[in-house]
Amino acid sequence: MSFASLDLIDGLLRTLESIGYNTPTPIQKQAIPAILAGRDLLGAAQTGTGKTAAFALPLLQRLTMEGGPAAPNHVRCLVLVPTRELADQVYQSFHSYGFHLPLRSAVAYGGVPMDPQLAKLRKGLDVLVATPGRLLDLHRKGAIEFGQLTALVLDEADRMLDLGFAADLDLLFAVLPAERQTLLFSATMPDPIRAMARQLLRDPLTVQASAPNTAARTVRQMVFTTDKRNKPELFVHLLRKEGWGQVLVFVKTRKGVEQLTALLQGEGISADSIHGDKPQLARIKALKRFKANDVQILVATDVAARGLDIEALPLVVNFDLPTVAEDYVHRIGRTGRAGAEGEAISLICADEVELLRAIEKLTGAVLPRLEEAGFEADHRVPSTGAPSAPAARAPAAKPARGAAKPAKGAAAGTAARPAVKQPAPARDETPRPAGGFGGLKEELPPKEKQRSRGPIYGARAGSPGAGASGGRSGTGASGGQGGKVVVTATRGAKSTARAAGRAASKPGGRGNKR
C-alpha cells in the first residue's frame, strides 16, 4: 500500500516523497482514512509507530479542503501535548508535512516569552500545538478564540494526566465547541484514560498499533542488580567496558540528574542534562548538542525527556526505576524506534524491587537479571514472584570503541549513530559530588513527578466536525512497520463525572509542565 492509495492530496504526497516516506505504517493505514472521514479516534500507540503522521496528514488535508481561513485570534485545529519538547516535535512535523499547503501553524508553551505567540495568534492559525498551561494563560488574556475550532487532538494523554493537567483540561474542554472531531492518543490505557475517552469521543474508531503498556519488540531489556551506593560507579564501568556510544539516562529527581551529570563530567565524560528546573533555552541547547553527537550522555528526568525524538538512539539506561510503572514504557520507547534495534538497561537495588514488580506486571514480561563482577549486591534484590532464571554474570569485557554501536542482536545493515565527537574533558568545569561515586543522594520526587489521575473532562455532545491542522517539520514521525494493528469500532457511551471520579487519583502539582 502507498500513501497515494490513502487518497492524500498532491501537496502532501510531494512532501512525503521528498522526505522519503514510501509506505504507510500500520497505524497510518488505519487512522488516515478514518480521520479523513471525520471519525473520532482512540489510538493506543507507542512512540516510533508513525503516530504523528497518522493524525497530522489527514488533518492537514481537511484543513486545506474544508472551511475558510482562520479569523484573527482564532484556531481551527488544536493539538494538546504534555511537554514543551513534545510540543516542538509535533509542531515541526505539522510544519514539514504542510510545506506545500497554504496553512499557518504555531506552537505555544511556557518558559519562553509570550509576545511572539500572541503575534502569531493575532493573524489566525490553522493549527496550534500547545501545552495546557500556556493555552489557558492565552485564553485568560483573551488572545485565543475557539469559534472556528473543528478538530482537537490529545497526544500522549496519559502523560497529561500524570503531570497533573486534569484541572486544566477540564477548564479547556468547557470552552471548546461541542461540534468537533476529537482524536485521543495514549501509549498506555489506565482507567482514567478510558474514562476520558468515554466522555470526549463519540462512536470512536479504536486503533491499537501494539499491545498497550508494552515496549517495541526491537528493544532488548535487562537489569543489573547492585547496591544503591554502587550505581554511579557501575554505570561508568559499563560505559567504558562496553564502549557505549550515546546514552539517554533517566534519573528520578532533578537533584539526582545534576549530581550524576557533574560526576560524569568529573570523570572526563561528555555529559549534559535536562530537567524541569533548567531554563527552556538551556534545555533546547542541551538537546541540540546531544542530537548533533557533541554530547555522549544526556541525563534527564521523565518530564523533561517526554517526547524526545532522537534518531537511531542505541541505548536507554534507567539509573533509577520510575515510581510509576507506565513511565518505564515511555522511557524505553526513546530507543528501538521506527523498527530499529535498541537496548534498555536498568540499574536496580533492593529498595526498588516493588517498582520492578509493578513494571513486570504492567508489561507482562520478566526482565532478565545480570550481575557485574565486582559490583554484586550485598543486599540481594528479592524475586518479584514471577518465574525467572537466576541472575547471570555479565558477558566478559569487550574492547571499548568509544563510538556508538548497534544494539546486541541488531540485524545486519542496521545503521548506528555516528561516533560521538568527544570534547575536551570537563574535569574542572563542574565540581564532583562529595563522596566520590557514592556521592549521589536520593531525595523525594519533586512536584514534577507527583501524579494526578483524578476525574476530568466535561462531557461532550454533538457529532464530529471537520478537522485539521497545518504546519511543517524537520523530522518525520514514521516507523514501526512490525506488529499487527487491531481495529475495533466502539460505541461511545455517555459516561458520568461520577464514573470518571472512580479512577484512582493522586494529588499532583504542575511543576514545570507548561
Coordinates of C-alpha atoms in Angstrom, one line a residue:
M1 CA 0.0 0.0 0.0
S2 CA 1.2 3.5 -0.8
F3 CA 0.3 6.9 0.6
A4 CA -1.4 7.7 -2.7
S5 CA -3.8 4.8 -2.1
L6 CA -4.9 6.6 1.1
D7 CA -6.4 9.4 -1.1
L8 CA -4.0 12.1 0.2
I9 CA -3.7 15.3 -1.9
D10 CA -0.8 16.1 -4.1
G11 CA 0.7 18.7 -1.8
L12 CA 1.1 16.1 1.0
L13 CA 2.3 13.4 -1.4
R14 CA 5.0 15.7 -2.7
T15 CA 6.3 16.3 0.8
L16 CA 6.2 12.6 1.7
E17 CA 8.2 11.8 -1.4
S18 CA 10.8 14.4 -0.6
I19 CA 11.3 13.2 2.9
G20 CA 11.5 9.5 1.9
Y21 CA 8.2 8.3 3.2
N22 CA 7.1 5.5 0.8
T23 CA 4.9 3.1 2.7
P24 CA 2.5 3.9 5.5
T25 CA 2.9 2.2 8.8
P26 CA 0.1 0.0 10.3
I27 CA -1.4 2.8 12.4
Q28 CA -1.3 5.2 9.4
K29 CA -3.1 2.7 7.2
Q30 CA -5.9 2.5 9.7
A31 CA -6.1 6.0 11.1
I32 CA -5.7 8.2 8.0
P33 CA -8.9 7.0 6.2
A34 CA -11.0 7.3 9.4
I35 CA -9.8 10.8 10.2
L36 CA -10.4 11.9 6.6
A37 CA -13.9 10.6 7.0
G38 CA -14.4 12.7 10.2
R39 CA -14.4 9.9 12.7
D40 CA -13.4 10.3 16.3
L41 CA -10.4 8.1 17.1
L42 CA -8.8 6.4 20.1
G43 CA -5.3 5.3 19.4
A44 CA -3.2 3.1 21.6
A45 CA 0.2 3.8 20.1
Q46 CA 3.8 3.8 21.3
T47 CA 6.4 6.3 20.0
G48 CA 8.1 5.3 16.8
T49 CA 4.9 3.9 15.2
G50 CA 4.3 6.8 12.9
K51 CA 1.6 8.2 15.2
T52 CA 2.2 11.9 14.5
A53 CA 1.9 11.5 10.7
A54 CA -1.2 9.3 11.3
F55 CA -3.1 12.3 12.6
A56 CA -1.2 15.2 11.1
L57 CA -1.6 14.2 7.4
P58 CA -5.4 13.8 7.3
L59 CA -6.0 16.8 9.5
L60 CA -3.8 19.0 7.2
Q61 CA -5.8 17.7 4.2
R62 CA -9.1 18.5 5.8
L63 CA -8.0 22.0 6.8
T64 CA -6.9 22.6 3.2
M65 CA -10.0 21.2 1.6
E66 CA -12.7 22.4 4.0
G67 CA -13.6 25.7 5.5
G68 CA -12.2 29.1 5.1
P69 CA -9.1 30.8 6.6
A70 CA -8.8 31.4 10.3
A71 CA -10.0 34.7 11.5
P72 CA -7.7 36.8 13.8
N73 CA -7.1 35.1 17.1
H74 CA -9.0 32.0 16.0
V75 CA -7.7 28.5 15.8
R76 CA -9.1 25.8 13.5
C77 CA -7.2 22.8 14.9
L78 CA -5.8 22.4 18.4
V79 CA -3.2 19.8 19.4
L80 CA -2.6 19.4 23.1
V81 CA 0.6 17.8 24.4
P82 CA 2.1 17.4 27.8
T83 CA 5.6 18.9 27.5
R84 CA 7.5 21.6 25.7
E85 CA 9.8 19.2 24.0
L86 CA 6.9 17.2 22.6
A87 CA 5.2 20.4 21.5
D88 CA 8.2 21.4 19.4
Q89 CA 8.5 18.0 17.9
V90 CA 4.8 17.8 16.9
Y91 CA 4.8 21.3 15.6
Q92 CA 7.8 20.6 13.4
S93 CA 6.0 17.6 12.0
F94 CA 3.0 19.7 11.1
H95 CA 5.2 22.3 9.6
S96 CA 7.1 19.8 7.5
Y97 CA 4.1 17.9 6.2
G98 CA 2.3 21.1 5.3
F99 CA 5.2 22.7 3.5
H100 CA 3.3 22.8 0.2
L101 CA -0.1 23.8 1.7
P102 CA -1.4 27.3 2.3
L103 CA -1.8 26.9 6.1
R104 CA -0.5 28.7 9.1
S105 CA 0.7 26.8 12.2
A106 CA 2.4 27.7 15.5
V107 CA 3.5 26.3 18.9
A108 CA 2.8 27.7 22.3
Y109 CA 4.3 26.6 25.7
G110 CA 5.6 28.2 28.8
G111 CA 9.1 29.0 29.8
V112 CA 9.6 31.4 26.8
P113 CA 8.2 34.9 26.1
M114 CA 4.5 35.0 25.3
D115 CA 4.7 38.0 22.9
P116 CA 5.8 36.1 19.8
Q117 CA 3.0 33.6 20.4
L118 CA 0.5 36.4 20.7
A119 CA 1.7 37.9 17.5
K120 CA 1.1 34.7 15.6
L121 CA -2.3 34.2 17.1
R122 CA -3.4 37.7 16.0
K123 CA -3.1 36.6 12.4
G124 CA -5.3 33.5 13.0
L125 CA -4.0 29.9 12.9
D126 CA -5.0 26.8 11.1
V127 CA -3.0 24.6 13.6
L128 CA -1.9 25.4 17.2
V129 CA 0.2 22.9 19.1
A130 CA 0.2 23.8 22.8
T131 CA 0.7 22.6 26.4
P132 CA -2.5 23.0 28.5
G133 CA -0.9 25.5 30.9
R134 CA 0.2 28.1 28.4
L135 CA -3.1 27.6 26.4
L136 CA -5.1 28.5 29.5
D137 CA -2.9 31.6 30.0
L138 CA -3.6 32.7 26.4
H139 CA -7.3 32.1 26.8
R140 CA -7.4 34.1 30.0
K141 CA -5.8 37.0 28.3
G142 CA -8.5 36.9 25.6
A143 CA -5.8 36.1 23.0
I144 CA -7.4 33.0 21.5
E145 CA -10.9 32.2 20.3
F146 CA -12.3 28.7 19.5
G147 CA -15.4 29.6 17.4
Q148 CA -13.8 28.1 14.3
L149 CA -12.3 25.0 16.0
T150 CA -13.2 21.8 14.2
A151 CA -10.6 19.4 15.5
L152 CA -9.0 18.6 18.8
V153 CA -6.0 16.2 19.3
L154 CA -4.9 14.9 22.7
D155 CA -1.4 13.5 22.2
E156 CA 0.1 11.4 24.9
A157 CA -3.0 11.9 27.0
D158 CA -1.8 9.5 29.7
R159 CA 1.2 11.7 30.3
M160 CA -1.0 14.8 30.6
L161 CA -2.9 13.2 33.5
D162 CA 0.3 12.0 35.1
L163 CA 1.6 15.6 35.1
G164 CA -1.5 16.9 36.9
F165 CA -3.2 18.6 34.0
A166 CA -6.6 17.2 34.8
A167 CA -8.0 20.5 36.2
D168 CA -6.5 22.5 33.2
L169 CA -8.1 20.1 30.8
D170 CA -11.5 20.4 32.5
L171 CA -11.4 24.2 32.0
L172 CA -10.3 23.9 28.4
F173 CA -12.9 21.3 27.4
A174 CA -15.6 23.6 28.9
V175 CA -14.8 26.4 26.4
L176 CA -14.3 24.2 23.3
P177 CA -17.2 23.7 20.8
A178 CA -19.1 20.5 21.2
E179 CA -19.2 20.0 17.5
R180 CA -15.7 18.9 16.7
Q181 CA -13.6 15.9 15.7
T182 CA -11.6 14.5 18.6
L183 CA -8.6 12.3 18.4
L184 CA -7.0 10.8 21.6
F185 CA -3.7 9.0 21.6
S186 CA -2.1 7.3 24.5
A187 CA 0.8 4.8 24.9
T188 CA -0.9 3.3 28.0
M189 CA -4.6 2.8 28.7
P190 CA -5.2 3.2 32.5
D191 CA -8.7 3.6 33.8
P192 CA -8.6 7.4 33.8
I193 CA -7.7 7.4 30.1
R194 CA -10.6 5.1 29.3
A195 CA -12.9 7.3 31.3
M196 CA -11.7 10.4 29.3
A197 CA -12.3 8.6 26.1
R198 CA -15.8 7.7 27.0
Q199 CA -16.6 11.3 27.8
L200 CA -14.8 13.0 24.9
L201 CA -15.2 10.7 22.0
R202 CA -18.3 9.9 20.1
D203 CA -18.5 6.5 18.4
P204 CA -14.7 6.3 18.0
L205 CA -12.6 4.0 15.9
T206 CA -10.1 2.3 18.2
V207 CA -6.7 1.7 16.6
Q208 CA -4.2 -0.4 18.5
A209 CA -0.7 -0.2 17.0
S210 CA 0.7 -2.5 19.6
A211 CA -0.4 -4.1 22.8
P212 CA -0.8 -1.3 25.4
N213 CA 1.9 -1.0 28.1
T214 CA 4.5 -2.9 26.1
A215 CA 7.8 -1.8 24.6
A216 CA 8.7 -2.2 21.0
R217 CA 9.7 -5.8 20.2
T218 CA 13.0 -4.5 18.9
V219 CA 14.1 -3.3 22.3
R220 CA 16.3 -5.7 24.3
Q221 CA 15.7 -5.2 28.0
M222 CA 17.7 -6.3 31.0
V223 CA 18.6 -5.3 34.6
F224 CA 21.8 -5.1 36.5
T225 CA 21.4 -5.7 40.3
T226 CA 23.7 -3.9 42.6
D227 CA 23.6 -1.8 45.8
K228 CA 22.4 1.8 45.6
R229 CA 25.8 3.2 46.6
N230 CA 27.4 1.4 43.7
K231 CA 25.2 2.6 40.9
P232 CA 27.3 5.5 39.8
E233 CA 30.5 3.5 39.6
L234 CA 28.7 0.6 37.9
F235 CA 27.3 3.0 35.3
V236 CA 30.8 4.4 34.5
H237 CA 32.3 0.9 34.5
L238 CA 29.7 -0.4 32.0
L239 CA 30.0 2.7 29.8
R240 CA 33.8 2.1 29.4
K241 CA 33.8 -1.7 29.4
E242 CA 31.1 -2.0 26.7
G243 CA 32.2 1.0 24.7
W244 CA 28.8 2.6 24.8
G245 CA 28.1 5.4 22.3
Q246 CA 25.4 7.8 23.0
V247 CA 23.2 7.1 26.0
L248 CA 20.0 8.6 27.4
V249 CA 20.0 8.2 31.2
F250 CA 16.9 8.6 33.3
V251 CA 17.2 9.7 37.0
K252 CA 14.1 10.3 39.0
T253 CA 14.9 13.6 40.6
R254 CA 16.2 16.9 39.3
K255 CA 18.9 17.0 42.0
G256 CA 19.9 13.5 41.1
V257 CA 20.2 14.5 37.4
E258 CA 22.6 17.3 38.3
Q259 CA 24.7 15.1 40.6
L260 CA 25.1 12.4 38.1
T261 CA 26.0 14.9 35.3
A262 CA 28.6 16.5 37.5
L263 CA 30.1 13.1 38.4
L264 CA 30.3 12.1 34.7
Q265 CA 31.9 15.4 33.8
G266 CA 34.4 14.9 36.6
E267 CA 35.4 11.6 35.1
G268 CA 36.1 13.3 31.8
I269 CA 32.9 12.0 30.1
S270 CA 30.9 14.4 27.9
A271 CA 27.5 14.8 29.6
D272 CA 24.7 17.3 29.7
S273 CA 21.3 17.4 31.5
I274 CA 17.7 18.4 31.0
H275 CA 15.1 18.7 33.8
G276 CA 12.3 20.9 35.0
D277 CA 14.4 23.5 36.8
K278 CA 16.6 24.2 33.8
P279 CA 15.6 27.2 31.7
Q280 CA 13.9 26.2 28.4
L281 CA 16.6 27.7 26.2
A282 CA 19.2 25.7 28.1
R283 CA 17.2 22.5 27.7
I284 CA 16.9 23.2 23.9
K285 CA 20.6 23.8 23.7
A286 CA 21.4 20.5 25.6
L287 CA 19.1 18.5 23.4
K288 CA 20.6 20.0 20.2
R289 CA 24.1 19.1 21.4
F290 CA 23.0 15.6 22.1
K291 CA 21.3 15.2 18.7
A292 CA 24.5 16.6 17.0
N293 CA 26.6 14.0 18.7
D294 CA 28.5 16.7 20.6
V295 CA 27.5 15.1 23.9
Q296 CA 27.8 11.4 24.7
I297 CA 25.5 11.2 27.7
L298 CA 22.2 13.1 28.3
V299 CA 20.9 12.8 31.8
A300 CA 17.2 13.6 32.2
T301 CA 14.1 13.4 34.3
D302 CA 10.9 11.8 32.9
V303 CA 9.1 15.1 32.4
A304 CA 12.0 16.8 30.5
A305 CA 12.6 13.8 28.3
R306 CA 9.0 13.2 27.3
G307 CA 8.6 13.5 23.6
L308 CA 12.3 13.4 22.7
D309 CA 12.8 12.2 19.2
I310 CA 16.4 11.1 18.8
E311 CA 17.2 9.2 15.6
A312 CA 18.8 5.8 16.0
L313 CA 19.5 6.1 19.7
P314 CA 21.1 2.8 20.7
L315 CA 20.7 2.7 24.4
V316 CA 18.5 4.0 27.3
V317 CA 19.6 3.4 30.9
N318 CA 17.3 3.6 33.9
F319 CA 19.7 4.8 36.6
D320 CA 16.6 4.8 38.9
L321 CA 13.4 2.9 38.2
P322 CA 10.4 5.2 37.8
T323 CA 7.9 5.4 40.6
V324 CA 5.0 4.9 38.1
A325 CA 5.3 1.7 36.0
E326 CA 3.9 3.3 32.8
D327 CA 6.8 5.7 32.8
Y328 CA 9.1 2.7 32.2
V329 CA 7.3 2.1 28.9
H330 CA 7.7 5.7 27.9
R331 CA 11.4 5.8 28.9
I332 CA 12.5 2.9 26.9
G333 CA 10.4 4.0 24.0
R334 CA 13.1 6.5 23.2
T335 CA 15.1 3.6 21.6
G336 CA 14.1 1.0 19.2
R337 CA 12.0 3.5 17.2
A338 CA 10.8 3.0 13.6
G339 CA 11.7 -0.7 13.7
A340 CA 15.4 -0.1 14.7
E341 CA 17.1 -2.2 17.3
G342 CA 17.6 -0.8 20.7
E343 CA 18.7 -1.7 24.2
A344 CA 17.3 -0.7 27.6
I345 CA 19.3 -1.3 30.8
S346 CA 18.1 -0.7 34.3
L347 CA 20.3 -0.5 37.4
I348 CA 18.3 -1.7 40.4
C349 CA 18.8 -2.2 44.1
A350 CA 16.9 -4.0 46.8
D351 CA 14.9 -0.9 47.6
E352 CA 13.4 -0.9 44.1
V353 CA 12.0 -4.4 44.0
E354 CA 8.4 -3.3 44.3
L355 CA 8.9 -0.8 41.4
L356 CA 10.3 -3.7 39.4
R357 CA 7.4 -5.9 40.3
A358 CA 5.0 -3.2 39.1
I359 CA 6.8 -2.9 35.8
E360 CA 6.9 -6.6 35.1
K361 CA 3.2 -6.8 36.0
L362 CA 2.3 -4.0 33.7
T363 CA 4.4 -5.2 30.7
G364 CA 3.8 -8.9 31.3
A365 CA 7.5 -9.6 30.8
V366 CA 10.1 -10.8 33.3
L367 CA 13.3 -8.7 32.8
P368 CA 16.5 -10.9 32.8
R369 CA 18.9 -10.1 35.6
L370 CA 22.6 -9.7 35.3
E371 CA 25.4 -9.2 37.9
E372 CA 28.7 -7.5 37.0
A373 CA 31.8 -8.9 38.7
G374 CA 32.9 -6.6 41.5
F375 CA 29.5 -4.9 41.8
E376 CA 27.4 -7.7 43.3
A377 CA 24.7 -6.6 45.6
D378 CA 25.4 -7.0 49.4
H379 CA 21.6 -6.6 49.8
R380 CA 20.1 -9.1 47.5
V381 CA 17.3 -7.9 45.2
P382 CA 14.4 -10.2 46.1
S383 CA 12.4 -12.1 43.4
T384 CA 9.4 -10.3 42.1
G385 CA 7.4 -13.5 42.3
A386 CA 7.4 -14.1 38.5
P387 CA 9.3 -17.1 37.2
S388 CA 12.7 -16.1 36.0
A389 CA 16.2 -17.5 35.7
P390 CA 18.8 -16.8 38.5
A391 CA 21.0 -13.8 38.0
A392 CA 23.7 -14.3 35.4
R393 CA 27.1 -12.9 35.1
A394 CA 27.5 -10.1 32.6
P395 CA 29.5 -11.0 29.5
A396 CA 33.2 -10.6 29.5
A397 CA 34.5 -7.2 28.8
K398 CA 34.8 -6.1 25.2
P399 CA 37.3 -3.6 23.9
A400 CA 35.9 -0.1 24.2
R401 CA 35.5 1.5 20.8
G402 CA 34.4 4.9 22.0
A403 CA 31.7 5.1 19.4
A404 CA 28.1 4.1 19.1
K405 CA 27.5 0.5 18.1
P406 CA 24.3 -1.4 17.1
A407 CA 22.4 -2.9 20.0
K408 CA 23.2 -6.6 20.6
G409 CA 21.4 -8.8 18.2
A410 CA 20.9 -6.0 15.7
A411 CA 20.2 -7.1 12.2
A412 CA 22.9 -6.8 9.6
G413 CA 22.9 -3.4 7.9
T414 CA 21.2 -1.6 10.9
A415 CA 22.5 1.9 10.9
A416 CA 24.2 3.1 14.1
R417 CA 24.6 6.6 15.3
P418 CA 27.9 8.1 14.2
A419 CA 30.8 8.3 16.6
V420 CA 30.4 10.9 19.3
K421 CA 32.5 14.0 18.9
Q422 CA 34.4 14.0 22.2
P423 CA 35.1 17.5 23.5
A424 CA 38.0 18.1 25.9
P425 CA 37.5 16.6 29.4
A426 CA 35.3 18.7 31.6
R427 CA 37.0 17.7 34.9
D428 CA 37.5 21.3 36.1
E429 CA 34.2 22.7 34.8
T430 CA 31.9 21.1 37.4
P431 CA 32.8 20.0 40.9
R432 CA 32.5 16.3 41.6
P433 CA 29.9 15.5 44.3
A434 CA 31.3 14.8 47.7
G435 CA 31.9 11.2 48.4
G436 CA 33.1 10.1 45.0
F437 CA 31.0 7.6 43.2
G438 CA 28.8 7.2 46.3
G439 CA 28.0 10.9 46.5
L440 CA 24.7 10.7 44.8
K441 CA 21.9 11.2 47.3
E442 CA 18.3 10.3 46.9
E443 CA 15.5 12.7 47.6
L444 CA 11.8 12.5 47.5
P445 CA 10.4 13.1 44.0
P446 CA 9.7 16.8 43.3
K447 CA 6.3 18.2 42.3
E448 CA 7.2 17.5 38.7
K449 CA 6.8 13.7 39.5
Q450 CA 3.7 13.9 41.6
R451 CA 0.7 12.4 39.9
S452 CA -2.8 13.4 39.4
R453 CA -5.2 10.9 37.9
G454 CA -8.3 12.5 39.2
P455 CA -11.6 13.0 37.3
I456 CA -11.5 15.3 34.4
Y457 CA -13.2 16.3 31.2
G458 CA -16.6 17.9 30.8
A459 CA -18.9 15.6 29.0
R460 CA -19.2 16.3 25.3
A461 CA -22.2 16.0 23.0
G462 CA -22.5 16.5 19.3
S463 CA -21.2 15.0 16.2
P464 CA -17.6 15.0 14.8
G465 CA -16.8 18.2 12.9
A466 CA -14.4 18.8 10.1
G467 CA -11.0 18.8 11.4
A468 CA -7.5 19.7 10.6
S469 CA -4.1 21.1 11.1
G470 CA -1.2 22.6 9.3
G471 CA 2.5 23.1 9.5
R472 CA 5.9 21.7 8.5
S473 CA 8.6 19.5 10.3
G474 CA 12.2 18.8 10.3
T475 CA 11.7 15.2 11.3
G476 CA 9.0 12.8 10.2
A477 CA 7.2 10.6 12.6
S478 CA 7.1 7.3 10.8
G479 CA 8.2 4.0 11.9
G480 CA 7.5 0.6 13.4
Q481 CA 6.4 -1.5 10.4
G482 CA 6.1 -4.6 12.6
G483 CA 3.2 -5.6 14.7
K484 CA -0.4 -6.1 14.0
V485 CA -2.9 -3.3 14.1
V486 CA -6.1 -4.2 15.7
V487 CA -9.1 -2.0 14.7
T488 CA -12.4 -2.0 16.5
A489 CA -15.4 0.2 16.5
T490 CA -16.7 1.1 19.9
R491 CA -20.0 2.8 20.8
G492 CA -19.2 6.0 22.7
A493 CA -21.5 5.6 25.6
K494 CA -22.2 8.7 27.6
S495 CA -20.5 8.4 31.0
T496 CA -21.0 10.5 34.1
A497 CA -18.5 12.5 36.0
R498 CA -19.1 10.1 38.9
A499 CA -17.8 7.2 36.7
A500 CA -14.7 9.2 35.9
G501 CA -14.2 10.0 39.5
R502 CA -13.9 6.4 40.4
A503 CA -10.5 6.3 38.7
A504 CA -7.6 6.2 41.2
S505 CA -6.4 9.7 42.0
K506 CA -3.2 11.1 43.4
P507 CA -2.6 14.8 44.3
G508 CA -0.2 16.4 41.8
G509 CA 1.4 19.7 41.3
R510 CA 2.1 21.1 37.9
G511 CA 5.8 21.5 38.4
N512 CA 7.4 22.6 35.1
K513 CA 4.9 21.4 32.6
R514 CA 3.8 24.5 30.8

